[in-house]
PDB file of C-alpha atoms and ligand atoms in Angstrom:
ATOM      1  CA  MET U 197      38.375  84.803  28.288  1.00  0.00           C
ATOM      2  CA  LEU U 198      38.315  84.215  31.899  1.00  0.00           C
ATOM      3  CA  GLY U 199      36.147  86.782  33.722  1.00  0.00           C
ATOM      4  CA  TYR U 200      32.909  87.447  36.061  1.00  0.00           C
ATOM      5  CA  GLU U 201      30.493  88.363  33.079  1.00  0.00           C
ATOM      6  CA  GLU U 202      32.006  85.455  30.967  1.00  0.00           C
ATOM      7  CA  ILE U 203      31.680  82.756  33.431  1.00  0.00           C
ATOM      8  CA  LYS U 204      28.138  84.181  34.601  1.00  0.00           C
ATOM      9  CA  GLY U 205      26.995  84.086  31.191  1.00  0.00           C
ATOM     10  CA  GLN U 206      27.732  80.272  30.522  1.00  0.00           C
ATOM     11  CA  LEU U 207      26.992  79.122  33.851  1.00  0.00           C
ATOM     12  CA  HIS U 208      23.937  76.714  34.002  1.00  0.00           C
ATOM     13  CA  THR U 209      24.005  75.835  37.859  1.00  0.00           C
ATOM     14  CA  LYS U 210      21.413  75.988  40.797  1.00  0.00           C
ATOM     15  CA  TRP U 211      24.166  76.834  43.656  1.00  0.00           C
ATOM     16  CA  ALA U 212      27.704  76.058  42.342  1.00  0.00           C
ATOM     17  CA  ALA U 213      29.534  79.659  41.317  1.00  0.00           C
ATOM     18  CA  ARG U 214      26.069  81.806  42.092  1.00  0.00           C
ATOM     19  CA  ASN U 215      28.209  83.680  44.143  1.00  0.00           C
ATOM     20  CA  LEU U 216      31.180  84.332  42.534  1.00  0.00           C
ATOM     21  CA  VAL U 217      34.139  86.155  42.846  1.00  0.00           C
ATOM     22  CA  TYR U 218      37.000  86.979  40.130  1.00  0.00           C
ATOM     23  CA  LYS U 219      40.178  88.310  40.680  1.00  0.00           C
ATOM     24  CA  ASP U 220      42.941  88.620  38.093  1.00  0.00           C
ATOM     25  CA  VAL U 221      45.751  88.360  40.579  1.00  0.00           C
ATOM     26  CA  THR U 222      45.694  86.560  43.903  1.00  0.00           C
ATOM     27  CA  GLY U 223      47.617  84.922  46.563  1.00  0.00           C
ATOM     28  CA  SER U 224      45.878  81.785  46.737  1.00  0.00           C
ATOM     29  CA  THR U 225      42.315  81.253  45.910  1.00  0.00           C
ATOM     30  CA  ASN U 226      41.959  78.497  48.959  1.00  0.00           C
ATOM     31  CA  ASP U 227      42.873  81.262  51.147  1.00  0.00           C
ATOM     32  CA  ASP U 228      40.434  83.819  49.659  1.00  0.00           C
ATOM     33  CA  ALA U 229      37.309  81.277  50.096  1.00  0.00           C
ATOM     34  CA  LYS U 230      38.602  80.532  53.303  1.00  0.00           C
ATOM     35  CA  ALA U 231      38.391  84.198  54.184  1.00  0.00           C
ATOM     36  CA  LEU U 232      34.930  84.643  52.717  1.00  0.00           C
ATOM     37  CA  GLY U 233      33.723  81.486  54.682  1.00  0.00           C
ATOM     38  CA  GLU U 234      34.519  83.111  57.755  1.00  0.00           C
ATOM     39  CA  GLU U 235      32.708  85.884  56.704  1.00  0.00           C
ATOM     40  CA  GLY U 236      29.895  83.723  56.376  1.00  0.00           C
ATOM     41  CA  ALA U 237      29.969  83.411  52.516  1.00  0.00           C
ATOM     42  CA  PRO U 238      27.321  81.306  51.223  1.00  0.00           C
ATOM     43  CA  HIS U 239      27.751  77.248  49.994  1.00  0.00           C
ATOM     44  CA  GLY U 240      28.594  77.375  46.097  1.00  0.00           C
ATOM     45  CA  THR U 241      30.867  80.423  46.507  1.00  0.00           C
ATOM     46  CA  LEU U 242      33.645  80.248  43.875  1.00  0.00           C
ATOM     47  CA  VAL U 243      36.648  82.476  43.791  1.00  0.00           C
ATOM     48  CA  VAL U 244      38.174  82.308  40.254  1.00  0.00           C
ATOM     49  CA  ALA U 245      41.757  84.087  39.597  1.00  0.00           C
ATOM     50  CA  ASP U 246      43.936  84.214  36.568  1.00  0.00           C
ATOM     51  CA  VAL U 247      47.307  84.489  38.451  1.00  0.00           C
ATOM     52  CA  GLN U 248      47.832  83.016  41.905  1.00  0.00           C
ATOM     53  CA  ASN U 249      51.470  83.804  43.497  1.00  0.00           C
ATOM     54  CA  LYS U 250      51.126  81.817  46.192  1.00  0.00           C
ATOM     55  CA  GLY U 251      49.255  78.460  44.726  1.00  0.00           C
ATOM     56  CA  ARG U 252      50.001  75.738  46.884  1.00  0.00           C
ATOM     57  CA  GLY U 253      49.654  71.628  46.167  1.00  0.00           C
ATOM     58  CA  THR U 254      49.138  69.156  48.574  1.00  0.00           C
ATOM     59  CA  ARG U 255      51.817  68.643  51.183  1.00  0.00           C
ATOM     60  CA  GLY U 256      53.318  72.027  50.672  1.00  0.00           C
ATOM     61  CA  ARG U 257      54.074  71.554  47.377  1.00  0.00           C
ATOM     62  CA  SER U 258      53.625  74.388  44.827  1.00  0.00           C
ATOM     63  CA  TRP U 259      51.311  74.972  42.297  1.00  0.00           C
ATOM     64  CA  GLU U 260      52.588  76.853  38.919  1.00  0.00           C
ATOM     65  CA  ASN U 261      50.262  79.406  37.461  1.00  0.00           C
ATOM     66  CA  PRO U 262      51.175  81.458  34.653  1.00  0.00           C
ATOM     67  CA  LYS U 263      49.345  84.364  33.693  1.00  0.00           C
ATOM     68  CA  GLY U 264      46.733  83.910  30.971  1.00  0.00           C
ATOM     69  CA  THR U 265      46.913  80.329  30.677  1.00  0.00           C
ATOM     70  CA  ASN U 266      45.183  78.513  33.166  1.00  0.00           C
ATOM     71  CA  ILE U 267      42.513  78.555  35.629  1.00  0.00           C
ATOM     72  CA  ALA U 268      43.047  78.512  39.570  1.00  0.00           C
ATOM     73  CA  MET U 269      39.742  78.523  41.220  1.00  0.00           C
ATOM     74  CA  SER U 270      38.125  77.494  45.038  1.00  0.00           C
ATOM     75  CA  LEU U 271      34.702  76.294  45.799  1.00  0.00           C
ATOM     76  CA  LEU U 272      33.455  76.734  49.320  1.00  0.00           C
ATOM     77  CA  ILE U 273      30.970  74.074  50.486  1.00  0.00           C
ATOM     78  CA  ARG U 274      28.964  73.658  53.456  1.00  0.00           C
ATOM     79  CA  PRO U 275      28.368  69.516  54.026  1.00  0.00           C
ATOM     80  CA  ASP U 276      26.308  68.794  56.370  1.00  0.00           C
ATOM     81  CA  ALA U 277      28.462  65.343  56.568  1.00  0.00           C
ATOM     82  CA  PRO U 278      30.104  63.435  59.088  1.00  0.00           C
ATOM     83  CA  PRO U 279      34.115  64.840  58.893  1.00  0.00           C
ATOM     84  CA  ASP U 280      35.522  61.351  58.445  1.00  0.00           C
ATOM     85  CA  LYS U 281      33.351  61.769  54.978  1.00  0.00           C
ATOM     86  CA  ILE U 282      35.016  65.106  53.300  1.00  0.00           C
ATOM     87  CA  SER U 283      38.172  63.590  51.971  1.00  0.00           C
ATOM     88  CA  MET U 284      36.126  61.835  49.358  1.00  0.00           C
ATOM     89  CA  LEU U 285      34.966  65.326  48.220  1.00  0.00           C
ATOM     90  CA  THR U 286      38.144  65.743  46.316  1.00  0.00           C
ATOM     91  CA  LEU U 287      37.289  62.733  44.182  1.00  0.00           C
ATOM     92  CA  VAL U 288      34.116  64.026  43.352  1.00  0.00           C
ATOM     93  CA  MET U 289      35.904  67.222  42.414  1.00  0.00           C
ATOM     94  CA  GLY U 290      38.358  65.100  40.100  1.00  0.00           C
ATOM     95  CA  LEU U 291      35.713  63.392  38.340  1.00  0.00           C
ATOM     96  CA  SER U 292      33.620  66.446  38.175  1.00  0.00           C
ATOM     97  CA  VAL U 293      36.449  68.617  36.275  1.00  0.00           C
ATOM     98  CA  ALA U 294      37.095  65.373  34.260  1.00  0.00           C
ATOM     99  CA  GLU U 295      33.744  65.300  32.786  1.00  0.00           C
ATOM    100  CA  GLY U 296      33.711  69.433  32.896  1.00  0.00           C
ATOM    101  CA  ILE U 297      36.867  69.543  30.652  1.00  0.00           C
ATOM    102  CA  ASP U 298      35.117  66.394  28.504  1.00  0.00           C
ATOM    103  CA  SER U 299      32.221  68.728  27.557  1.00  0.00           C
ATOM    104  CA  ALA U 300      33.947  71.897  27.043  1.00  0.00           C
ATOM    105  CA  VAL U 301      35.973  70.151  24.547  1.00  0.00           C
ATOM    106  CA  GLY U 302      33.197  67.994  23.005  1.00  0.00           C
ATOM    107  CA  LYS U 303      34.837  64.605  23.443  1.00  0.00           C
ATOM    108  CA  ASN U 304      36.319  62.505  26.033  1.00  0.00           C
ATOM    109  CA  VAL U 305      39.876  63.386  26.467  1.00  0.00           C
ATOM    110  CA  THR U 306      40.620  63.037  30.328  1.00  0.00           C
ATOM    111  CA  SER U 307      41.385  60.403  32.548  1.00  0.00           C
ATOM    112  CA  ILE U 308      41.599  60.395  36.323  1.00  0.00           C
ATOM    113  CA  LYS U 309      45.054  59.371  37.927  1.00  0.00           C
ATOM    114  CA  TRP U 310      43.885  58.313  41.675  1.00  0.00           C
ATOM    115  CA  PRO U 311      42.626  60.158  43.753  1.00  0.00           C
ATOM    116  CA  ASN U 312      42.019  63.182  41.889  1.00  0.00           C
ATOM    117  CA  ASP U 313      44.611  64.116  38.979  1.00  0.00           C
ATOM    118  CA  VAL U 314      42.888  64.707  35.980  1.00  0.00           C
ATOM    119  CA  VAL U 315      45.003  63.517  33.068  1.00  0.00           C
ATOM    120  CA  ILE U 316      45.058  63.732  29.066  1.00  0.00           C
ATOM    121  CA  ASN U 317      47.990  61.750  27.725  1.00  0.00           C
ATOM    122  CA  SER U 318      49.224  60.331  30.825  1.00  0.00           C
ATOM    123  CA  LYS U 319      50.229  64.515  31.423  1.00  0.00           C
ATOM    124  CA  LYS U 320      48.632  66.059  34.714  1.00  0.00           C
ATOM    125  CA  ILE U 321      46.290  68.816  33.514  1.00  0.00           C
ATOM    126  CA  CYS U 322      44.520  69.116  36.937  1.00  0.00           C
ATOM    127  CA  GLY U 323      45.569  69.400  40.805  1.00  0.00           C
ATOM    128  CA  ILE U 324      43.594  69.660  43.646  1.00  0.00           C
ATOM    129  CA  LEU U 325      43.692  70.733  47.095  1.00  0.00           C
ATOM    130  CA  THR U 326      40.790  70.400  49.713  1.00  0.00           C
ATOM    131  CA  GLU U 327      40.961  72.210  53.068  1.00  0.00           C
ATOM    132  CA  LEU U 328      38.580  71.172  55.723  1.00  0.00           C
ATOM    133  CA  HIS U 329      37.749  73.928  58.635  1.00  0.00           C
ATOM    134  CA  MET U 330      36.227  72.954  61.793  1.00  0.00           C
ATOM    135  CA  ASN U 331      34.278  75.150  64.248  1.00  0.00           C
ATOM    136  CA  PRO U 332      35.630  75.282  67.805  1.00  0.00           C
ATOM    137  CA  ASP U 333      32.729  73.231  68.627  1.00  0.00           C
ATOM    138  CA  ASN U 334      33.930  70.522  66.356  1.00  0.00           C
ATOM    139  CA  THR U 335      31.278  70.564  63.691  1.00  0.00           C
ATOM    140  CA  ILE U 336      32.462  71.566  59.969  1.00  0.00           C
ATOM    141  CA  GLY U 337      32.450  75.328  59.375  1.00  0.00           C
ATOM    142  CA  ASP U 338      33.536  74.641  55.663  1.00  0.00           C
ATOM    143  CA  VAL U 339      35.201  72.711  53.118  1.00  0.00           C
ATOM    144  CA  VAL U 340      37.514  74.559  50.279  1.00  0.00           C
ATOM    145  CA  ILE U 341      38.128  72.954  46.924  1.00  0.00           C
ATOM    146  CA  GLY U 342      40.899  74.503  45.193  1.00  0.00           C
ATOM    147  CA  VAL U 343      41.238  73.503  41.840  1.00  0.00           C
ATOM    148  CA  GLY U 344      44.297  74.327  39.155  1.00  0.00           C
ATOM    149  CA  ILE U 345      43.533  73.412  35.749  1.00  0.00           C
ATOM    150  CA  ASN U 346      45.901  74.024  33.035  1.00  0.00           C
ATOM    151  CA  VAL U 347      44.399  75.210  30.120  1.00  0.00           C
ATOM    152  CA  LYS U 348      46.498  77.209  27.610  1.00  0.00           C
ATOM    153  CA  LEU U 349      49.884  76.488  28.997  1.00  0.00           C
ATOM    154  CA  LYS U 350      52.256  75.995  26.123  1.00  0.00           C
ATOM    155  CA  ASP U 351      55.698  76.755  27.798  1.00  0.00           C
ATOM    156  CA  ILE U 352      55.513  74.667  30.332  1.00  0.00           C
ATOM    157  CA  PRO U 353      57.903  75.306  33.524  1.00  0.00           C
ATOM    158  CA  GLU U 354      61.307  73.451  33.777  1.00  0.00           C
ATOM    159  CA  SER U 355      60.155  72.187  37.183  1.00  0.00           C
ATOM    160  CA  ILE U 356      57.271  70.128  35.943  1.00  0.00           C
ATOM    161  CA  LYS U 357      58.230  69.428  32.646  1.00  0.00           C
ATOM    162  CA  ASP U 358      57.776  65.814  32.651  1.00  0.00           C
ATOM    163  CA  ILE U 359      54.692  65.658  34.415  1.00  0.00           C
ATOM    164  CA  ALA U 360      52.223  68.522  33.452  1.00  0.00           C
ATOM    165  CA  GLY U 361      50.468  69.175  30.303  1.00  0.00           C
ATOM    166  CA  SER U 362      47.444  71.650  29.276  1.00  0.00           C
ATOM    167  CA  ILE U 363      44.261  71.331  27.496  1.00  0.00           C
ATOM    168  CA  LEU U 364      45.817  73.110  24.440  1.00  0.00           C
ATOM    169  CA  SER U 365      49.085  71.221  24.609  1.00  0.00           C
ATOM    170  CA  GLU U 366      47.488  67.744  24.630  1.00  0.00           C
ATOM    171  CA  THR U 367      44.763  67.943  22.583  1.00  0.00           C
ATOM    172  CA  GLY U 368      45.277  70.979  19.997  1.00  0.00           C
ATOM    173  CA  LYS U 369      42.061  72.514  21.096  1.00  0.00           C
ATOM    174  CA  ASP U 370      42.147  76.373  22.464  1.00  0.00           C
ATOM    175  CA  ILE U 371      39.105  76.257  24.903  1.00  0.00           C
ATOM    176  CA  ASP U 372      37.310  79.067  26.632  1.00  0.00           C
ATOM    177  CA  ARG U 373      38.967  79.362  29.951  1.00  0.00           C
ATOM    178  CA  SER U 374      35.551  80.805  31.320  1.00  0.00           C
ATOM    179  CA  PHE U 375      33.314  78.013  29.685  1.00  0.00           C
ATOM    180  CA  VAL U 376      35.542  75.223  31.434  1.00  0.00           C
ATOM    181  CA  VAL U 377      34.706  76.735  34.540  1.00  0.00           C
ATOM    182  CA  ALA U 378      31.316  76.710  33.886  1.00  0.00           C
ATOM    183  CA  SER U 379      31.331  73.511  32.548  1.00  0.00           C
ATOM    184  CA  CYS U 380      33.299  71.821  35.596  1.00  0.00           C
ATOM    185  CA  MET U 381      30.872  73.823  38.125  1.00  0.00           C
ATOM    186  CA  LYS U 382      27.617  71.841  36.191  1.00  0.00           C
ATOM    187  CA  ALA U 383      29.227  68.723  36.677  1.00  0.00           C
ATOM    188  CA  PHE U 384      30.260  69.330  40.394  1.00  0.00           C
ATOM    189  CA  GLU U 385      26.831  70.259  41.222  1.00  0.00           C
ATOM    190  CA  GLU U 386      25.111  67.284  39.559  1.00  0.00           C
ATOM    191  CA  ASN U 387      27.760  64.856  41.355  1.00  0.00           C
ATOM    192  CA  TYR U 388      27.561  66.584  44.799  1.00  0.00           C
ATOM    193  CA  GLU U 389      24.042  65.775  44.542  1.00  0.00           C
ATOM    194  CA  LYS U 390      24.626  62.025  44.262  1.00  0.00           C
ATOM    195  CA  TYR U 391      27.275  62.581  47.565  1.00  0.00           C
ATOM    196  CA  ILE U 392      25.011  63.834  49.508  1.00  0.00           C
ATOM    197  CA  LYS U 393      22.366  60.767  49.233  1.00  0.00           C
ATOM    198  CA  THR U 394      25.053  58.351  50.846  1.00  0.00           C
ATOM    199  CA  TYR U 395      28.102  60.483  51.893  1.00  0.00           C
ATOM    200  CA  ASP U 396      29.875  58.437  49.837  1.00  0.00           C
ATOM    201  CA  LEU U 397      30.755  57.517  46.259  1.00  0.00           C
ATOM    202  CA  ALA U 398      28.328  54.885  46.320  1.00  0.00           C
ATOM    203  CA  LEU U 399      26.522  56.470  43.281  1.00  0.00           C
ATOM    204  CA  LEU U 400      29.561  58.212  41.628  1.00  0.00           C
ATOM    205  CA  LYS U 401      31.727  55.043  41.562  1.00  0.00           C
ATOM    206  CA  GLU U 402      30.997  53.660  37.958  1.00  0.00           C
ATOM    207  CA  GLN U 403      31.769  56.918  36.971  1.00  0.00           C
ATOM    208  CA  TYR U 404      34.412  57.246  38.322  1.00  0.00           C
ATOM    209  CA  GLU U 405      36.239  53.986  37.376  1.00  0.00           C
ATOM    210  CA  LYS U 406      35.264  54.240  34.006  1.00  0.00           C
ATOM    211  CA  ARG U 407      37.834  56.972  33.765  1.00  0.00           C
ATOM    212  CA  LEU U 408      40.664  55.355  36.386  1.00  0.00           C
ATOM    213  CA  ILE U 409      43.552  55.207  33.939  1.00  0.00           C
ATOM    214  CA  ASN U 410      45.026  53.090  36.900  1.00  0.00           C
ATOM    215  CA  ILE U 411      42.636  50.374  36.529  1.00  0.00           C
ATOM    216  CA  GLY U 412      43.803  46.630  35.708  1.00  0.00           C
ATOM    217  CA  LYS U 413      47.562  48.458  35.506  1.00  0.00           C
ATOM    218  CA  GLU U 414      50.641  48.089  37.525  1.00  0.00           C
ATOM    219  CA  VAL U 415      50.824  51.156  39.978  1.00  0.00           C
ATOM    220  CA  ARG U 416      53.890  52.145  42.216  1.00  0.00           C
ATOM    221  CA  ILE U 417      52.506  52.883  45.990  1.00  0.00           C
ATOM    222  CA  LEU U 418      54.673  55.882  47.248  1.00  0.00           C
ATOM    223  CA  ASP U 419      54.126  54.843  50.631  1.00  0.00           C
ATOM    224  CA  PRO U 420      56.413  56.352  53.044  1.00  0.00           C
ATOM    225  CA  LYS U 421      56.546  52.986  55.060  1.00  0.00           C
ATOM    226  CA  GLY U 422      58.107  51.364  52.057  1.00  0.00           C
ATOM    227  CA  GLU U 423      57.230  51.710  48.217  1.00  0.00           C
ATOM    228  CA  TYR U 424      55.750  48.636  46.401  1.00  0.00           C
ATOM    229  CA  GLU U 425      54.283  47.654  43.142  1.00  0.00           C
ATOM    230  CA  ALA U 426      50.876  46.310  42.563  1.00  0.00           C
ATOM    231  CA  VAL U 427      47.929  46.145  40.280  1.00  0.00           C
ATOM    232  CA  ALA U 428      44.674  48.559  40.781  1.00  0.00           C
ATOM    233  CA  GLU U 429      41.583  47.031  40.553  1.00  0.00           C
ATOM    234  CA  GLY U 430      39.225  50.059  41.751  1.00  0.00           C
ATOM    235  CA  ILE U 431      37.862  51.915  44.568  1.00  0.00           C
ATOM    236  CA  THR U 432      36.029  51.476  47.630  1.00  0.00           C
ATOM    237  CA  PRO U 433      32.844  53.407  47.925  1.00  0.00           C
ATOM    238  CA  ASN U 434      35.070  55.299  50.537  1.00  0.00           C
ATOM    239  CA  GLY U 435      37.479  56.374  47.851  1.00  0.00           C
ATOM    240  CA  ALA U 436      40.589  54.118  48.802  1.00  0.00           C
ATOM    241  CA  LEU U 437      42.502  52.659  45.840  1.00  0.00           C
ATOM    242  CA  ILE U 438      41.686  48.791  45.467  1.00  0.00           C
ATOM    243  CA  VAL U 439      45.124  47.128  44.814  1.00  0.00           C
ATOM    244  CA  ARG U 440      46.671  43.588  44.175  1.00  0.00           C
ATOM    245  CA  THR U 441      49.996  42.805  45.523  1.00  0.00           C
ATOM    246  CA  LYS U 442      52.456  40.718  43.801  1.00  0.00           C
ATOM    247  CA  ASP U 443      51.530  38.069  46.247  1.00  0.00           C
ATOM    248  CA  GLY U 444      47.692  38.091  45.861  1.00  0.00           C
ATOM    249  CA  THR U 445      47.020  40.300  48.418  1.00  0.00           C
ATOM    250  CA  ILE U 446      44.423  43.050  48.370  1.00  0.00           C
ATOM    251  CA  LYS U 447      44.989  46.112  50.028  1.00  0.00           C
ATOM    252  CA  GLU U 448      43.042  49.219  50.340  1.00  0.00           C
ATOM    253  CA  VAL U 449      45.401  52.491  49.742  1.00  0.00           C
ATOM    254  CA  ASN U 450      44.087  55.471  51.703  1.00  0.00           C
ATOM    255  CA  ALA U 451      44.810  59.259  49.963  1.00  0.00           C
ATOM    256  CA  GLY U 452      46.521  61.475  52.120  1.00  0.00           C
ATOM    257  CA  GLU U 453      50.102  60.303  52.881  1.00  0.00           C
ATOM    258  CA  VAL U 454      50.687  58.264  49.625  1.00  0.00           C
ATOM    259  CA  SER U 455      51.391  58.975  46.238  1.00  0.00           C
ATOM    260  CA  VAL U 456      50.661  56.314  43.037  1.00  0.00           C
ATOM    261  CA  ARG U 457      52.835  56.485  39.759  1.00  0.00           C
ATOM    262  CA  GLY U 458      52.297  54.599  36.575  1.00  0.00           C
ATOM    263  CA  LEU U 459      55.392  52.327  36.120  1.00  0.00           C
ATOM    264  CA  TYR U 460      56.487  54.148  32.988  1.00  0.00           C
ATOM    265  CA  THR U 461      54.786  57.332  32.988  1.00  0.00           C
ATOM    266  CA  TYR U 462      53.627  59.874  36.082  1.00  0.00           C
ATOM    267  CA  ALA U 463      50.384  58.362  35.592  1.00  0.00           C
TER     268      ALA U 463
HETATM  269  P1  ATP I  66      51.143  63.124  43.934  1.00  0.00           P
HETATM  270  O1  ATP I  66      50.697  62.434  44.555  1.00  0.00           O
HETATM  271  O2  ATP I  66      50.862  62.522  42.592  1.00  0.00           O
HETATM  272  O3  ATP I  66      52.869  63.262  43.902  1.00  0.00           O
HETATM  273  P2  ATP I  66      50.458  65.627  44.574  1.00  0.00           P
HETATM  274  O4  ATP I  66      48.674  65.251  44.719  1.00  0.00           O
HETATM  275  O5  ATP I  66      50.846  65.471  45.622  1.00  0.00           O
HETATM  276  O6  ATP I  66      50.401  64.642  43.375  1.00  0.00           O
HETATM  277  P3  ATP I  66      49.652  68.167  43.935  1.00  0.00           P
HETATM  278  O7  ATP I  66      49.344  68.292  45.300  1.00  0.00           O
HETATM  279  O8  ATP I  66      48.232  67.975  42.865  1.00  0.00           O
HETATM  280  O9  ATP I  66      50.469  66.851  43.804  1.00  0.00           O
HETATM  281  O10 ATP I  66      50.241  69.229  42.914  1.00  0.00           O
HETATM  282  C1  ATP I  66      51.461  69.440  43.584  1.00  0.00           C
HETATM  283  C2  ATP I  66      52.513  68.972  42.420  1.00  0.00           C
HETATM  284  O11 ATP I  66      52.181  69.136  41.096  1.00  0.00           O
HETATM  285  C3  ATP I  66      53.802  69.644  42.604  1.00  0.00           C
HETATM  286  O12 ATP I  66      54.653  69.112  43.362  1.00  0.00           O
HETATM  287  C4  ATP I  66      54.393  69.711  40.916  1.00  0.00           C
HETATM  288  O13 ATP I  66      55.332  68.830  40.906  1.00  0.00           O
HETATM  289  C5  ATP I  66      53.075  69.656  40.254  1.00  0.00           C
HETATM  290  N1  ATP I  66      52.634  70.906  39.418  1.00  0.00           N
HETATM  291  C6  ATP I  66      52.691  72.293  39.949  1.00  0.00           C
HETATM  292  N2  ATP I  66      52.268  73.454  39.286  1.00  0.00           N
HETATM  293  C7  ATP I  66      51.938  72.334  38.207  1.00  0.00           C
HETATM  294  C8  ATP I  66      51.010  72.393  37.072  1.00  0.00           C
HETATM  295  N3  ATP I  66      50.459  73.778  36.797  1.00  0.00           N
HETATM  296  N4  ATP I  66      50.624  71.409  36.028  1.00  0.00           N
HETATM  297  C9  ATP I  66      50.963  70.251  36.555  1.00  0.00           C
HETATM  298  N5  ATP I  66      51.559  70.002  37.677  1.00  0.00           N
HETATM  299  C10 ATP I  66      52.117  70.858  38.375  1.00  0.00           C
END
């Protein structure tokens, strides 16, 4: 069951989710975490909800979250990092959710589709939306990392049928959602400690690339300036995707404006 006591009882972290807010229904956990941040909520505050009525994805996309099936959560952090190093946190969270799901399921079932989608059998299980809030003096106020995880979703809404799956639909395992939250927070806390040593992914790159589904495979780069196909080779310490184009040129693709697809499946 997803709930305050259930999460707290399974949480083995120093700071992540120690300040925990649970709601059955909310508009958007990212908006809730942002408001708490403005009120001075501490680093590591986590807002968790069963249902989100106004869940958002990147670039104004929507996020589906039917009752009783998924996890919507947003972690508020206060990194003492340069603002240009913040976008990498989205990869840190993607990696942490993948590791958290694997430890909750008890075996390695997840992969990562660059930059931060967690997939099982090429189906998208998790989406992440990171929002940076600046202070008026141009320092970082806080960062909110929103995470949607499909845990028990079975009747997949028509709009996402081709790309989406859940832990249950792809592994047959019915995992306790509170346990998944606690496992992901444990993994994030450990990975974040590595991130702040260098303010990049130098210490996480190997772990990340091991799970990267795109590596060595042809991908289609959906660049608004023109689509092309290339082979993915890995990531830079800053989290860009390194690709080799057909004429042998090596390029670095930055997350943000660009989407990546497998040639035959979503991932
Ligand atoms: P990409 O760059 O690969 O297109 P994205 O990062 O833009 O993905 P997100 O912002 O992570 O996508 O998520 C929004 C998209 O995810 C929506 O447009 C929809 O297609 C899909 N989606 C919405 N709800 C879910 C869900 N519960 N599970 C899986 N996918 C979903």
